[in-house]
Amino acid sequence: MEADVVIVGGGPAGMACALRLAQLIDEHNASGVDEMLSKENIYVLEKSREVGQHCLSGGLLDPRSMKELLPGFEKEAPLDAEVTKESVWFLTKGGQYKAPIVPPPLRDHGNYVVSLNKFAKWMGQKVEEAGITVFTGFAGSELLWADESRDAETACVQGVITDDKGVDKEGQPKGNFEPGYELRAKVTILAEGTRGSLAKELIGKLGLEDPEHAQTYGVGIKELWEIPAGRVAKGEVIYTLGYPLTSREYGGAWIYGITDTLASVGYVTGLDYQDPRIDPHHVFQSFKEHKFARRILEGGKMIRYGAKSLPYGGWLTMPRVYGNGWMLLGDSASFLNSQRLKGIHLAIKSGMLAAEAAFDALLSGNSSADTLSEYKAAVDRSWIREELWPVRNFHQGFEHGRLEGFVKAGIQQVMRGGNLGPDAKNHAGYEQMRQLDTLGPADADRAAMVGNAKGDGKLTFDRLTDVFHSGTRHDEDQPVHLVVQDLNICSDRCTKEFGNPCQYFCPAAVYEMVDSAQQDGAGGSAKELRINFTNCVHCKTCDIMDPYQIITWVPPEGGGGPNYDGM
Ligand code: SF4
């Protein structure tokens, strides 16, 4: 199929891009020009069954970019509550301390508590009303390259191939087999969210990431809770730091009041921790057991669950975002402010600016890197840079722990984001993971976060109970979409060196070490990896955090995955 523009990913970045492009084409066609532009061959591909089903965030929207995209959007968008009250707390195992003032980056008056799922769905309706076709249930599974060149200056992307439908678990076509579509596009825009699979291929093949500024990530585990009235007010925002993470790990919790009896509750764990036994899902369950969270949640009911990774690296870790025939948006390209814990507004703005460059490409009939470089130039001129540049070293400052991080954050505040020396270099998070035999006694008392949580079924839950509440569904008769390059590494090296951390960092119990038919050296059963891929909630943590980097997440058959209704 020939296409003018293909946008892969129907989240806020992709939808904002489609909507802005439709607006520009409408304005152009209404201006009395001879040569009209068509919206007919502009497509958004979304891998979930319905728009928004794979969209999950803590749920705070800074409305700045939406006000530019759709002035007056507040009147019709699904906004749950305007923020009316914030507080920041530090938790120790037995204590809770309220910050005397809310640090400016966490002041949220004027922002909205939203369900990203509902918000993306609403944006999708706007896109379709504007005359752009959204294909749901279709993932971009391969990039179409113009030739063999893999040089960032000369390589050219000419579209994508969508996923094959009806392939069985052995990789053979079933009765309902349909091969993927080849969508040949003038401009291909990747807005797949954090660690997008096509974005990863593009960044890797063209060497777009600066090795001295590797991207770092966190994983957010979220539950939606019905709670008794009077615990958290509608529009109230609570942030916590500390327990159960120690000063060596990065992360913290949020509780947002959606209504007086419904709250978004979650915990983000930085994916650069050292102890391979840490389980981010367990971290979240332990947080809920702390008296601070317990007093809010006890007597309530958990109704939904989900998990998603997010890019923490900020401006310095942004890969090149344009080339011949392609652009990268949103979380796929590091548009997130980790100091403010917000990215939706930046994702939307990146989509709008990419749409303007794509429009120029359509108008001029030239989608070379020269034309699309205007996207990056526009980002540099926009408030995206104004917001991200002064916090460019923020997350990197925490590489050696919380205390040093706070000292560095203070210095950066005075120096407009700079350090006393040059900008911080940083390593990929998985490189921080230490082998089991190097963990000293200080690592032994981490019961609140190592190993899988069991859960009491009321306040805390095991992972399978949680996954049930994510609405996740995949056809079982299809190839496994978690591709492990060498299973021998799992059963041999990884068992000895790291204790198979995939069993812990996956928040959906996908990875399990089970007895194999082989014997180990001591006469017992050797272990092998079992992959329960149908549980996968598409968070990408395994692709990011595996210490050997041998796990690749590829899109399963379109339509499969979680159903983040209301999340
Ligand atoms: Fe996330 Fe990977 Fe587990 Fe899927 S298999 S839920 S992507 S960690």
Tab-separated table of N, CA, C and O and ligand atoms in Angstrom, residues 307 481-482 502 505-511 531 533 535-543 551 553, ligand 1:
chain	number	residue	atom	x	y	z
A	307	ALA	N	1.468	-2.050	34.220
A	307	ALA	CA	2.874	-1.662	34.384
A	307	ALA	C	3.387	-1.114	33.068
A	307	ALA	O	2.946	-1.534	31.989
A	481	HIS	N	6.557	-13.914	21.715
A	481	HIS	CA	7.039	-12.598	21.270
A	481	HIS	C	8.175	-12.050	22.141
A	481	HIS	O	8.586	-10.907	21.977
A	482	LEU	N	8.650	-12.882	23.094
A	482	LEU	CA	9.847	-12.501	23.846
A	482	LEU	C	10.958	-13.393	23.310
A	482	LEU	O	10.986	-14.597	23.599
A	502	CYS	N	15.181	-12.055	35.575
A	502	CYS	CA	13.935	-11.890	34.807
A	502	CYS	C	12.732	-12.386	35.616
A	502	CYS	O	11.622	-11.909	35.435
A	505	PHE	N	12.199	-8.991	37.745
A	505	PHE	CA	11.890	-7.661	37.201
A	505	PHE	C	10.660	-7.648	36.306
A	505	PHE	O	10.104	-6.579	36.056
A	506	CYS	N	10.224	-8.796	35.828
A	506	CYS	CA	8.996	-8.801	35.017
A	506	CYS	C	7.780	-8.692	35.938
A	506	CYS	O	7.576	-9.540	36.799
A	507	PRO	N	6.951	-7.662	35.762
A	507	PRO	CA	5.815	-7.478	36.678
A	507	PRO	C	4.596	-8.322	36.317
A	507	PRO	O	3.519	-8.125	36.867
A	508	ALA	N	4.776	-9.272	35.389
A	508	ALA	CA	3.623	-10.051	34.946
A	508	ALA	C	3.874	-11.556	35.003
A	508	ALA	O	3.151	-12.324	34.367
A	509	ALA	N	4.891	-11.976	35.739
A	509	ALA	CA	5.182	-13.405	35.927
A	509	ALA	C	5.328	-14.139	34.592
A	509	ALA	O	4.866	-15.265	34.433
A	510	VAL	N	5.974	-13.503	33.649
A	510	VAL	CA	6.185	-14.152	32.343
A	510	VAL	C	7.328	-15.161	32.415
A	510	VAL	O	7.248	-16.239	31.839
A	511	TYR	N	8.371	-14.818	33.152
A	511	TYR	CA	9.573	-15.671	33.167
A	511	TYR	C	9.592	-16.543	34.418
A	511	TYR	O	9.417	-16.054	35.526
A	531	ILE	N	8.677	-19.384	29.348
A	531	ILE	CA	8.192	-18.023	29.069
A	531	ILE	C	6.672	-18.065	28.921
A	531	ILE	O	6.151	-18.571	27.929
A	533	PHE	N	4.289	-16.228	27.856
A	533	PHE	CA	4.181	-14.952	27.132
A	533	PHE	C	2.772	-14.365	27.129
A	533	PHE	O	2.595	-13.164	26.944
A	535	ASN	N	0.952	-13.739	29.495
A	535	ASN	CA	0.766	-12.793	30.615
A	535	ASN	C	1.301	-11.398	30.311
A	535	ASN	O	1.074	-10.467	31.086
A	536	CYS	N	2.057	-11.249	29.243
A	536	CYS	CA	2.862	-10.030	29.046
A	536	CYS	C	1.994	-8.774	28.945
A	536	CYS	O	1.062	-8.708	28.146
A	537	VAL	N	2.354	-7.758	29.747
A	537	VAL	CA	1.600	-6.498	29.729
A	537	VAL	C	2.315	-5.423	28.897
A	537	VAL	O	1.994	-4.238	28.983
A	538	HIS	N	3.307	-5.842	28.111
A	538	HIS	CA	3.988	-4.958	27.155
A	538	HIS	C	4.717	-3.798	27.833
A	538	HIS	O	4.754	-2.692	27.291
A	539	CYS	N	5.301	-4.030	29.001
A	539	CYS	CA	5.968	-2.918	29.696
A	539	CYS	C	7.394	-2.700	29.205
A	539	CYS	O	7.975	-1.655	29.454
A	540	LYS	N	7.994	-3.700	28.548
A	540	LYS	CA	9.354	-3.659	27.971
A	540	LYS	C	10.484	-3.725	29.001
A	540	LYS	O	11.657	-3.548	28.646
A	541	THR	N	10.162	-3.976	30.260
A	541	THR	CA	11.201	-4.018	31.286
A	541	THR	C	12.258	-5.076	30.981
A	541	THR	O	13.456	-4.852	31.187
A	542	CYS	N	11.826	-6.243	30.470
A	542	CYS	CA	12.801	-7.321	30.221
A	542	CYS	C	13.777	-6.918	29.127
A	542	CYS	O	14.982	-7.186	29.224
A	543	ASP	N	13.295	-6.261	28.095
A	543	ASP	CA	14.141	-5.825	26.989
A	543	ASP	C	15.186	-4.828	27.500
A	543	ASP	O	16.330	-4.806	27.053
A	551	ILE	N	17.307	-10.494	25.558
A	551	ILE	CA	15.846	-10.579	25.382
A	551	ILE	C	15.403	-9.453	24.452
A	551	ILE	O	15.734	-8.288	24.677
A	553	TRP	N	11.933	-7.832	22.880
A	553	TRP	CA	10.468	-7.814	22.827
A	553	TRP	C	10.081	-7.468	21.387
A	553	TRP	O	10.510	-6.438	20.861
B	1	SF4	FE1	7.117	-6.539	30.646
B	1	SF4	FE2	8.840	-8.197	29.409
B	1	SF4	FE3	7.303	-9.075	31.404
B	1	SF4	FE4	6.210	-8.479	29.028
B	1	SF4	S1	7.674	-10.103	29.444
B	1	SF4	S2	5.421	-7.915	31.044
B	1	SF4	S3	7.457	-6.740	28.414
B	1	SF4	S4	8.927	-7.556	31.534
